[in-house]
Amino acid sequence: MLDIRLVRESPDVIRRDLAKRNAPEKAKLLDDVIRWDADWRKALAEADRLRRRRNEITRDIADAKKAGKSTEKLRKEAATLPKEIDALDAKTDELAEKVRGGLLRLPNLLHESVPVGKDDTENVEVARWGTPRRVDFELKSHSDLLEALRLADFDRARKIAGAGFVYLLGDLVRLDQALLAFALNYMVKQGFTAVFPPFMMRRDAYEGVVDLGDFETVMYKIDGEDLFLIATSEHPMGAMYMDEIIDEADLPIALAGLSTQFRREIGGHGVDTKGFFRMHQFNKIEQFVFCRPEDSWTWHEKLRANGEAIYRALEIPYRVVNVCTGDIGTVAAKKYDIEGWFPRQNAYREVISCSNCTDYQARRLNTRAGKVGGEKFFPHTLNSTAMATSRGLVAVLENYQESDGSVGVPKVLRPYMGGQDVIRAPGHH
RNA sequence: GCGGGGAUCGCCUAGCCUGGUAGGGCGCCGGGUUGCUAACCCGGUGCGCUCUGCGCUCGGGGGUUCAAAUCCCCCUCCCCGCGCCA
């Protein structure tokens, strides 16, 4: 959420930004917000004036009673006030809600380095690492490979839960856990605090961390309860300090969340529709940081570096793109996607998304920092994937696939799998 | 699920019965005093506005009243005990 004071004082800064995003409907919304806010302030001042008069009368009545004088005249005047105040309150409430609703729909201010572009085809590559492996055999789709190795059962998962779910089996479960354990240990070594968050959140907390439309399209609701399954551990970590003042001495707070996550909308899959490139349920290690505003751009690079380091350690080629204005979404001021190499798709595909949300999330969550009794400020928040399995698993399965149908285990994961260096079909052990 | 107890300006707490400017302690900030970074004294320490001023704020909503933290009704959340339970 943007600062209403910025909207009042520097609307042109916001307008320039919206032009970069090619978002004329938001520019119109901005004009509406400015008007609603002006009307709100006017109505509020009028209501306050009436309240002041009411308070004066109330005090006068108390004094008159003490002095034993008549209060008749004062009571008469007081009786007319509540109706007028109620009418103005209804107006101010309505306008305040419109202003807040408008602010929630206005996107964050972009960092100057965000490239202008219409969609993900115009993201700008800023780094590339590793050489895609060339193989002289046909790679199997990961779902065929897994079913041949009996490492996953999509059909039975579909039977009991529907499309978008899978039974991981045998060594694939261990590979999943190894990826998560490796990534979590890496994060802890970087000084991050491991977090295992609640997997469900109440609506009021959730409203602080997602767009309102996400309730309908992305999130699972628990029937009969005010609870939603988390779509990423970014959400419970972001909401952790909702309505609190963080002691500034505690900043930065760097968290590494481990959770399963649940998403209703899994969209199109491109090549290899069957499989777990996009799932209703998957696991992830997520980086999340609360920091001082002046430190957030350094942290943004650090989170990106962590993501790159993890994929380099796995020896999976990747590139990094600076996500353009048409693809960046509303919350981030700047976003890097790290795209792993998927040889079967012959393409780089997103495996990590790394955002600096500046003060946009914190303002909405009412998470402040400072000293009690002193200056307060909104901390900046950042989030980035460290390792999302499903996609991380697919990346390993495609990049480490051998012609005999076995899959090599990346060196850094072997300690987490009891030294095992290859995954084969049962019977080959 | 049943019973009980709670929610007050960062934290702790008074006020509620008996309606009339929400008081104190801790912490923090600023100033004073002091041989001293201790103790002590003074002021400040939630949000909003058209900001010398005013308004709002006692978990949320409604009601009674000139006036509600206080009285009445509804709701939410938290804690304790019992029950169920991995």
Coordinates of C-alpha atoms (C1' of nucleotides) in Angstrom, one line a residue:
Chain A
M1 CA 0.0 0.0 0.0
L2 CA 1.3 3.5 -0.9
D3 CA 1.5 6.3 1.6
I4 CA -1.5 8.6 1.3
R5 CA 0.8 11.5 2.0
L6 CA 2.8 10.6 -1.1
V7 CA -0.5 10.6 -3.1
R8 CA -1.4 14.0 -1.7
E9 CA 2.0 15.6 -2.0
S10 CA 3.6 14.0 -5.1
P11 CA 1.0 12.5 -7.3
D12 CA 3.2 13.2 -10.3
V13 CA 5.8 10.7 -9.1
I14 CA 3.1 8.1 -9.0
R15 CA 1.7 9.1 -12.3
R16 CA 5.1 8.7 -14.0
D17 CA 5.4 5.2 -12.5
L18 CA 1.9 4.2 -13.7
A19 CA 2.8 5.4 -17.2
K20 CA 5.9 3.1 -17.2
R21 CA 3.5 0.3 -16.3
N22 CA 1.2 1.3 -19.1
A23 CA -1.7 1.3 -16.6
P24 CA -4.1 4.1 -17.6
E25 CA -6.9 2.5 -15.5
K26 CA -4.7 2.9 -12.4
A27 CA -3.9 6.5 -13.3
K28 CA -7.6 7.1 -13.3
L29 CA -7.9 5.3 -10.0
L30 CA -5.2 7.6 -8.6
D31 CA -7.2 10.7 -9.6
D32 CA -10.3 9.1 -7.9
V33 CA -8.3 8.5 -4.7
I34 CA -7.0 12.1 -4.7
R35 CA -10.6 13.3 -5.0
W36 CA -12.0 10.9 -2.4
D37 CA -9.2 11.9 0.0
A38 CA -9.9 15.6 -0.3
D39 CA -13.6 15.0 0.2
W40 CA -12.9 12.8 3.2
R41 CA -10.7 15.5 4.9
K42 CA -13.4 18.1 4.3
A43 CA -16.2 16.0 5.8
L44 CA -13.9 14.9 8.7
A45 CA -13.2 18.5 9.6
E46 CA -16.9 19.3 9.6
A47 CA -17.7 16.3 11.8
D48 CA -14.9 17.2 14.2
R49 CA -16.3 20.7 14.5
L50 CA -19.6 19.3 15.6
R51 CA -18.0 16.9 18.0
R52 CA -16.1 19.7 19.5
R53 CA -19.4 21.6 20.1
R54 CA -20.9 18.4 21.6
N55 CA -18.0 18.0 24.0
E56 CA -18.3 21.6 25.1
I57 CA -22.0 21.2 25.8
T58 CA -21.3 18.0 27.8
R59 CA -18.8 19.8 29.9
D60 CA -21.1 22.8 30.4
I61 CA -23.9 20.5 31.5
A62 CA -21.6 18.9 34.0
D63 CA -20.6 22.3 35.3
A64 CA -24.1 23.6 35.4
K65 CA -25.3 20.6 37.4
K66 CA -22.5 21.1 39.9
A67 CA -23.5 24.7 40.3
G68 CA -27.2 23.7 40.6
K69 CA -28.2 25.6 37.4
S70 CA -30.7 24.6 34.8
T71 CA -29.4 22.5 31.9
E72 CA -32.5 22.7 29.8
K73 CA -31.2 25.0 27.1
L74 CA -28.0 23.1 26.7
R75 CA -29.7 19.8 26.4
K76 CA -31.9 21.1 23.7
E77 CA -29.0 22.1 21.6
A78 CA -27.2 18.8 22.3
A79 CA -30.1 16.8 21.1
T80 CA -29.8 18.1 17.5
L81 CA -26.1 17.2 17.2
P82 CA -26.0 13.4 17.1
K83 CA -28.1 13.2 13.9
E84 CA -25.8 15.6 12.0
I85 CA -22.7 13.8 13.3
D86 CA -24.1 10.4 12.3
A87 CA -24.7 11.7 8.8
L88 CA -21.2 13.0 8.4
D89 CA -19.7 9.8 10.0
A90 CA -21.5 7.7 7.4
K91 CA -19.9 9.9 4.7
T92 CA -16.4 9.9 6.1
D93 CA -16.5 6.1 6.7
E94 CA -17.6 5.5 3.1
L95 CA -14.9 7.8 1.8
A96 CA -12.2 6.4 4.0
E97 CA -13.0 2.9 2.8
K98 CA -12.9 4.1 -0.8
V99 CA -9.5 5.7 -0.2
R100 CA -8.1 2.6 1.4
G101 CA -9.6 0.3 -1.2
G102 CA -8.0 2.6 -3.9
L103 CA -4.6 2.6 -2.2
L104 CA -4.7 -1.2 -2.0
R105 CA -5.2 -1.4 -5.7
L106 CA -2.4 1.1 -6.6
P107 CA 0.8 -0.7 -7.3
N108 CA 4.1 -0.1 -5.5
L109 CA 6.6 2.5 -6.8
L110 CA 9.1 0.9 -9.1
H111 CA 12.9 1.0 -8.7
E112 CA 14.5 3.0 -11.5
S113 CA 16.3 0.0 -12.8
V114 CA 13.2 -1.9 -13.6
P115 CA 13.0 -2.3 -17.4
V116 CA 9.9 -1.1 -19.2
G117 CA 8.2 -3.9 -21.1
K118 CA 4.8 -5.4 -21.9
D119 CA 5.1 -9.0 -20.6
D120 CA 7.6 -11.7 -19.6
T121 CA 9.1 -11.8 -23.1
E122 CA 10.6 -8.4 -22.3
N123 CA 12.3 -9.3 -19.1
V124 CA 16.0 -8.4 -19.3
E125 CA 18.6 -11.0 -18.7
V126 CA 21.3 -9.8 -16.3
A127 CA 23.3 -12.9 -15.6
R128 CA 23.8 -16.4 -16.9
W129 CA 25.7 -19.3 -15.3
G130 CA 26.6 -22.8 -16.5
T131 CA 26.5 -24.6 -19.8
P132 CA 23.4 -26.5 -20.7
R133 CA 24.3 -30.2 -21.0
R134 CA 23.9 -31.7 -24.5
V135 CA 22.8 -35.3 -24.6
D136 CA 22.7 -37.8 -27.5
F137 CA 19.5 -39.5 -26.2
E138 CA 15.9 -38.5 -25.9
L139 CA 15.1 -37.2 -22.5
K140 CA 12.0 -38.6 -20.9
S141 CA 9.4 -36.3 -19.5
H142 CA 9.8 -36.3 -15.8
S143 CA 6.4 -37.9 -15.2
D144 CA 7.3 -40.8 -17.6
L145 CA 10.7 -41.2 -16.0
L146 CA 9.2 -41.2 -12.5
E147 CA 6.5 -43.7 -13.3
A148 CA 9.1 -45.9 -14.9
L149 CA 11.3 -45.7 -11.8
R150 CA 8.2 -46.0 -9.6
L151 CA 9.1 -42.8 -7.8
A152 CA 5.7 -41.1 -8.2
D153 CA 2.1 -42.2 -8.7
F154 CA 0.0 -39.5 -10.4
D155 CA -2.9 -41.8 -11.2
R156 CA -3.7 -42.9 -7.7
A157 CA -3.2 -39.3 -6.4
R158 CA -5.7 -38.2 -9.0
K159 CA -8.1 -40.9 -7.9
I160 CA -8.2 -39.8 -4.3
A161 CA -7.5 -36.0 -4.6
G162 CA -7.7 -35.0 -8.3
A163 CA -5.3 -33.5 -10.7
G164 CA -2.5 -31.5 -9.3
F165 CA -1.5 -33.9 -6.6
V166 CA 1.0 -36.7 -6.5
Y167 CA 2.3 -39.5 -4.4
L168 CA 6.1 -39.1 -4.2
L169 CA 7.6 -42.5 -3.5
G170 CA 10.9 -44.0 -2.4
D171 CA 14.0 -42.1 -3.4
L172 CA 12.1 -39.2 -4.7
V173 CA 10.8 -38.4 -1.2
R174 CA 14.4 -38.5 -0.1
L175 CA 15.5 -36.3 -2.9
D176 CA 12.7 -33.8 -2.1
Q177 CA 13.8 -33.8 1.5
A178 CA 17.5 -33.5 0.5
L179 CA 16.8 -30.4 -1.6
L180 CA 14.9 -28.8 1.3
A181 CA 17.5 -29.8 3.9
F182 CA 20.4 -28.6 1.7
A183 CA 18.7 -25.2 1.1
L184 CA 17.7 -24.7 4.7
N185 CA 21.1 -25.5 5.9
Y186 CA 22.6 -23.1 3.4
M187 CA 20.2 -20.3 4.6
V188 CA 21.1 -21.0 8.3
K189 CA 24.8 -20.7 7.4
Q190 CA 24.0 -17.3 6.0
G191 CA 22.6 -16.3 9.4
F192 CA 18.9 -16.8 8.6
T193 CA 16.6 -18.1 11.3
A194 CA 14.8 -21.3 10.3
V195 CA 11.0 -20.9 10.6
F196 CA 8.3 -23.6 10.5
P197 CA 5.2 -21.5 10.3
P198 CA 1.5 -22.2 10.7
F199 CA 0.1 -23.7 7.5
M200 CA -3.2 -21.8 7.9
M201 CA -4.0 -18.2 8.6
R202 CA -7.1 -16.2 9.4
R203 CA -8.6 -13.9 6.9
D204 CA -7.7 -10.7 8.6
A205 CA -4.0 -11.6 8.7
Y206 CA -4.2 -12.9 5.1
E207 CA -5.7 -9.7 3.9
G208 CA -2.4 -8.0 4.9
V209 CA -0.3 -10.1 2.6
V210 CA -2.2 -10.9 -0.6
D211 CA -4.4 -9.2 -3.2
L212 CA -8.1 -9.5 -2.4
G213 CA -8.7 -11.4 -5.6
D214 CA -6.3 -14.2 -4.5
F215 CA -9.0 -15.4 -2.0
E216 CA -11.1 -16.4 -4.9
T217 CA -8.5 -17.7 -7.3
V218 CA -5.4 -19.0 -5.4
M219 CA -6.3 -19.9 -1.8
Y220 CA -8.0 -22.9 -0.3
K221 CA -10.4 -22.1 2.5
I222 CA -11.2 -24.5 5.3
D223 CA -15.0 -25.1 5.3
G224 CA -16.7 -23.7 8.3
E225 CA -13.6 -22.1 9.7
D226 CA -12.0 -18.7 9.3
L227 CA -8.9 -20.3 8.0
F228 CA -7.0 -20.4 4.7
L229 CA -4.2 -22.8 3.7
I230 CA -1.0 -20.8 3.0
A231 CA 0.0 -20.4 -0.6
T232 CA 3.6 -19.8 0.4
S233 CA 5.4 -19.3 3.7
E234 CA 6.0 -15.7 2.7
H235 CA 2.5 -15.1 4.0
P236 CA 2.8 -16.3 7.6
M237 CA 6.3 -14.8 7.8
G238 CA 5.2 -11.5 6.4
A239 CA 2.2 -11.4 8.7
M240 CA 4.3 -12.4 11.7
Y241 CA 4.7 -8.8 13.0
M242 CA 1.4 -7.5 11.9
D243 CA 0.2 -4.6 14.1
E244 CA 3.5 -4.6 16.0
I245 CA 6.4 -2.2 16.5
I246 CA 9.7 -4.1 15.9
D247 CA 12.5 -2.8 18.1
E248 CA 14.8 -1.3 15.6
A249 CA 17.7 -2.9 17.4
D250 CA 16.3 -6.3 16.3
L251 CA 16.6 -5.4 12.6
P252 CA 17.4 -6.9 10.2
I253 CA 15.3 -10.0 10.8
A254 CA 16.2 -12.7 8.3
L255 CA 14.0 -15.7 8.1
A256 CA 14.1 -19.0 6.2
G257 CA 10.7 -20.6 6.2
L258 CA 10.1 -24.3 5.6
S259 CA 6.6 -25.2 4.6
T260 CA 4.3 -27.1 2.3
Q261 CA 2.1 -24.8 0.4
F262 CA -1.3 -25.0 -1.3
R263 CA -2.5 -23.3 -4.4
R264 CA -5.8 -23.7 -6.2
E265 CA -4.9 -22.1 -9.5
I266 CA -2.3 -24.1 -11.3
G267 CA -2.9 -22.7 -14.7
G268 CA -1.5 -24.1 -18.0
H269 CA 1.5 -26.3 -17.9
G270 CA 3.1 -25.9 -21.4
V271 CA 5.0 -29.0 -22.3
D272 CA 4.6 -32.0 -20.0
T273 CA 1.1 -31.3 -18.7
K274 CA 1.2 -34.3 -16.5
G275 CA 3.8 -33.8 -13.9
F276 CA 4.7 -31.5 -11.1
F277 CA 5.9 -28.3 -12.7
R278 CA 2.8 -26.8 -11.3
M279 CA 1.0 -28.5 -8.4
H280 CA -1.8 -27.8 -5.9
Q281 CA 0.7 -28.8 -3.2
F282 CA 4.5 -28.5 -3.0
N283 CA 7.3 -27.7 -0.6
K284 CA 9.5 -24.7 -0.4
I285 CA 12.3 -23.0 1.5
E286 CA 11.6 -19.3 1.4
Q287 CA 13.8 -16.3 2.4
F288 CA 12.1 -13.4 4.1
V289 CA 13.7 -10.2 5.4
F290 CA 12.6 -7.2 7.5
C291 CA 15.3 -4.5 7.3
R292 CA 15.9 -0.8 7.6
P293 CA 14.8 1.1 4.4
E294 CA 18.4 2.1 3.6
D295 CA 19.5 -1.5 3.6
S296 CA 16.9 -3.1 1.4
W297 CA 18.7 -2.9 -2.0
T298 CA 21.7 -4.5 -0.5
W299 CA 19.5 -7.3 0.9
H300 CA 17.8 -7.7 -2.5
E301 CA 21.1 -8.5 -4.1
K302 CA 22.0 -10.8 -1.2
L303 CA 18.8 -12.8 -1.5
R304 CA 19.4 -13.1 -5.2
A305 CA 23.0 -14.3 -4.5
N306 CA 21.7 -16.9 -2.1
G307 CA 19.3 -18.3 -4.8
E308 CA 22.1 -18.3 -7.4
A309 CA 24.5 -20.0 -4.9
I310 CA 22.0 -22.8 -4.3
Y311 CA 21.5 -23.6 -8.0
R312 CA 25.3 -23.3 -8.6
A313 CA 25.9 -25.8 -5.8
L314 CA 23.4 -28.1 -7.6
E315 CA 25.3 -27.5 -10.8
I316 CA 22.1 -26.6 -12.6
P317 CA 22.6 -23.9 -15.3
Y318 CA 20.5 -20.8 -14.8
R319 CA 20.0 -17.2 -15.9
V320 CA 18.7 -14.2 -14.0
V321 CA 16.2 -11.8 -15.4
N322 CA 15.3 -8.4 -14.2
V323 CA 11.5 -8.6 -14.4
C324 CA 10.0 -5.8 -16.5
T325 CA 7.1 -3.5 -15.7
G326 CA 4.5 -5.6 -17.5
D327 CA 5.3 -8.7 -15.6
I328 CA 6.3 -7.5 -12.1
G329 CA 2.9 -7.3 -10.4
T330 CA 1.7 -4.9 -7.8
V331 CA 3.8 -5.5 -4.7
A332 CA 7.4 -5.6 -5.7
A333 CA 9.5 -2.5 -6.4
K334 CA 11.9 -4.7 -8.2
K335 CA 12.0 -8.4 -8.9
Y336 CA 14.6 -10.9 -10.2
D337 CA 13.5 -14.2 -11.5
I338 CA 16.2 -16.9 -11.5
E339 CA 15.4 -19.3 -14.3
G340 CA 16.8 -22.8 -14.2
W341 CA 17.6 -24.7 -17.3
F342 CA 15.1 -27.4 -18.3
P343 CA 16.6 -29.4 -21.1
R344 CA 13.4 -31.3 -21.8
Q345 CA 11.6 -28.0 -22.4
N346 CA 14.8 -26.6 -24.0
A347 CA 14.2 -23.4 -22.0
Y348 CA 15.0 -21.5 -18.9
R349 CA 12.0 -21.5 -16.6
E350 CA 11.4 -19.7 -13.3
V351 CA 12.6 -21.5 -10.2
I352 CA 13.2 -18.6 -7.9
S353 CA 11.4 -15.2 -7.6
C354 CA 13.2 -12.6 -5.6
S355 CA 11.4 -9.3 -4.7
N356 CA 12.0 -6.2 -2.8
C357 CA 8.6 -4.9 -1.6
T358 CA 10.1 -1.8 0.1
D359 CA 7.6 -0.4 2.6
Y360 CA 4.5 -1.5 0.6
Q361 CA 3.8 -4.7 2.5
A362 CA 4.7 -3.3 5.9
R363 CA 2.4 -0.3 5.6
R364 CA -0.5 -2.6 4.7
L365 CA 0.3 -4.9 7.6
N366 CA 0.9 -2.1 10.0
T367 CA 4.3 -3.5 10.8
R368 CA 6.4 -0.6 12.1
A369 CA 9.9 -0.4 13.5
G370 CA 11.6 2.0 15.8
K371 CA 11.9 2.8 19.4
V372 CA 8.9 3.0 21.6
G373 CA 8.4 6.7 22.3
G374 CA 10.6 7.5 19.4
E375 CA 10.5 7.9 15.7
K376 CA 8.8 5.0 13.9
F377 CA 9.2 3.9 10.3
F378 CA 8.0 1.1 8.1
P379 CA 10.6 -1.5 7.6
H380 CA 11.3 -2.8 4.1
T381 CA 10.3 -6.4 3.4
L382 CA 11.9 -8.8 0.9
N383 CA 11.1 -12.3 -0.1
S384 CA 12.7 -14.9 -2.3
T385 CA 12.5 -18.5 -3.0
A386 CA 15.5 -20.5 -1.8
M387 CA 14.3 -23.8 -3.1
A388 CA 10.8 -24.9 -4.3
T389 CA 10.6 -28.6 -4.8
S390 CA 8.4 -29.8 -7.5
R391 CA 10.3 -27.4 -9.8
G392 CA 13.6 -28.1 -8.1
L393 CA 12.9 -31.8 -8.4
V394 CA 12.1 -31.5 -12.1
A395 CA 15.3 -29.5 -12.6
V396 CA 17.4 -32.3 -11.1
L397 CA 15.5 -35.0 -12.9
E398 CA 16.0 -33.4 -16.3
N399 CA 19.6 -32.2 -15.8
Y400 CA 20.8 -35.4 -14.2
Q401 CA 19.0 -37.9 -16.3
E402 CA 21.1 -40.6 -17.9
S403 CA 20.5 -42.7 -21.0
D404 CA 19.7 -45.8 -19.0
G405 CA 16.9 -44.1 -17.3
S406 CA 18.7 -43.5 -14.0
V407 CA 19.1 -40.1 -12.4
G408 CA 22.3 -38.9 -10.8
V409 CA 22.2 -37.3 -7.4
P410 CA 23.9 -33.8 -7.3
K411 CA 27.0 -34.0 -5.2
V412 CA 25.9 -31.5 -2.5
L413 CA 22.7 -33.6 -1.9
R414 CA 24.5 -36.9 -1.4
P415 CA 25.2 -36.3 2.3
Y416 CA 21.5 -35.8 2.8
M417 CA 20.7 -39.1 1.1
G418 CA 23.1 -41.3 3.0
G419 CA 25.8 -41.0 0.4
Q420 CA 23.6 -42.3 -2.4
D421 CA 24.8 -41.0 -5.8
V422 CA 22.3 -42.4 -8.2
I423 CA 18.5 -43.1 -8.3
R424 CA 17.5 -46.2 -10.2
A425 CA 14.4 -48.3 -10.6
P426 CA 13.8 -50.7 -7.7
G427 CA 15.8 -53.9 -8.3
H428 CA 18.8 -52.1 -9.7
H429 CA 20.1 -51.4 -6.2
Chain B
rG1 C1' -17.9 -29.8 22.9
rC2 C1' -18.8 -28.1 28.4
rG3 C1' -17.6 -24.7 32.4
rG4 C1' -14.8 -20.5 34.2
rG5 C1' -11.6 -16.1 33.7
rG6 C1' -9.9 -12.3 30.6
rA7 C1' -8.9 -8.2 26.4
rU8 C1' -7.4 -0.6 28.9
rC9 C1' -2.4 4.5 25.1
rG10 C1' 5.0 -0.5 23.6
rC11 C1' 4.8 -3.9 28.3
rC12 C1' 2.4 -4.2 33.3
rU13 C1' -1.6 -2.2 35.7
rA14 C1' -5.8 1.3 38.1
rG15 C1' -10.6 2.9 36.9
rC16 C1' -16.1 -0.5 35.8
rC17 C1' -20.2 -1.9 41.3
rU18 C1' -21.9 4.1 41.9
rG19 C1' -21.7 7.2 33.8
rG20 C1' -18.9 13.3 33.9
rU21 C1' -11.2 15.4 30.9
rA22 C1' -8.2 7.3 31.0
rG23 C1' -4.5 7.7 36.3
rG24 C1' 0.1 5.1 37.9
rG25 C1' 4.5 1.9 37.2
rC26 C1' 8.3 0.0 33.7
rG27 C1' 10.8 0.9 29.3
rC28 C1' 12.3 4.7 25.8
rC29 C1' 13.4 10.0 24.2
rG30 C1' 14.6 15.1 25.6
rG31 C1' 16.0 18.5 29.5
rG32 C1' 17.7 19.6 34.7
rU33 C1' 20.7 18.3 38.8
rU34 C1' 25.2 15.7 40.2
rG35 C1' 32.3 13.9 41.5
rC36 C1' 29.9 9.9 38.1
rU37 C1' 27.0 6.5 32.6
rA38 C1' 24.1 5.7 39.6
rA39 C1' 20.0 8.0 42.3
rC40 C1' 16.7 12.1 41.9
rC41 C1' 13.6 16.1 39.4
rC42 C1' 10.8 18.1 35.0
rG43 C1' 8.6 17.3 30.3
rG44 C1' 7.5 13.9 26.3
rU45 C1' 6.2 9.0 24.7
rG46 C1' -1.2 5.9 20.1
rC47 C1' -3.8 7.8 15.5
rG48 C1' -6.0 11.6 12.3
rC49 C1' -7.0 16.7 10.5
rU50 C1' -7.6 22.4 7.1
rC51 C1' -2.1 21.2 13.1
rU52 C1' -0.6 28.0 18.3
rG53 C1' -5.9 24.3 17.8
rC54 C1' -9.2 20.4 17.7
rG55 C1' -11.0 15.5 17.1
rC56 C1' -10.6 10.2 17.7
rU57 C1' -8.6 6.0 20.7
rC58 C1' -10.2 1.3 26.5
rG59 C1' -10.9 -6.3 21.5
rG60 C1' -15.2 -5.4 17.4
rG61 C1' -20.3 -3.9 16.5
rG62 C1' -25.1 -2.1 18.1
rG63 C1' -28.2 0.2 22.0
rU64 C1' -29.5 3.7 26.4
rU65 C1' -27.9 8.9 27.6
rC66 C1' -26.7 15.8 27.0
rA67 C1' -22.5 12.5 28.1
rA68 C1' -20.2 5.4 28.1
rA69 C1' -13.7 2.2 29.5
rU70 C1' -18.0 2.3 33.0
rC71 C1' -24.9 0.4 32.0
rC72 C1' -27.6 -3.2 28.3
rC73 C1' -27.4 -6.6 23.8
rC74 C1' -24.6 -9.3 20.0
rC75 C1' -19.9 -11.0 18.2
rU76 C1' -14.5 -12.1 18.0
rC77 C1' -10.1 -13.6 20.1
rC78 C1' -6.9 -15.2 24.2
rC79 C1' -6.1 -18.0 28.8
rC80 C1' -7.3 -21.9 32.6
rG81 C1' -9.9 -26.5 33.8
rC82 C1' -12.8 -30.8 32.0
rG83 C1' -13.9 -33.9 27.6
rC84 C1' -12.0 -35.8 23.0
rC85 C1' -7.4 -36.7 20.7
rA86 C1' -1.8 -37.7 17.4

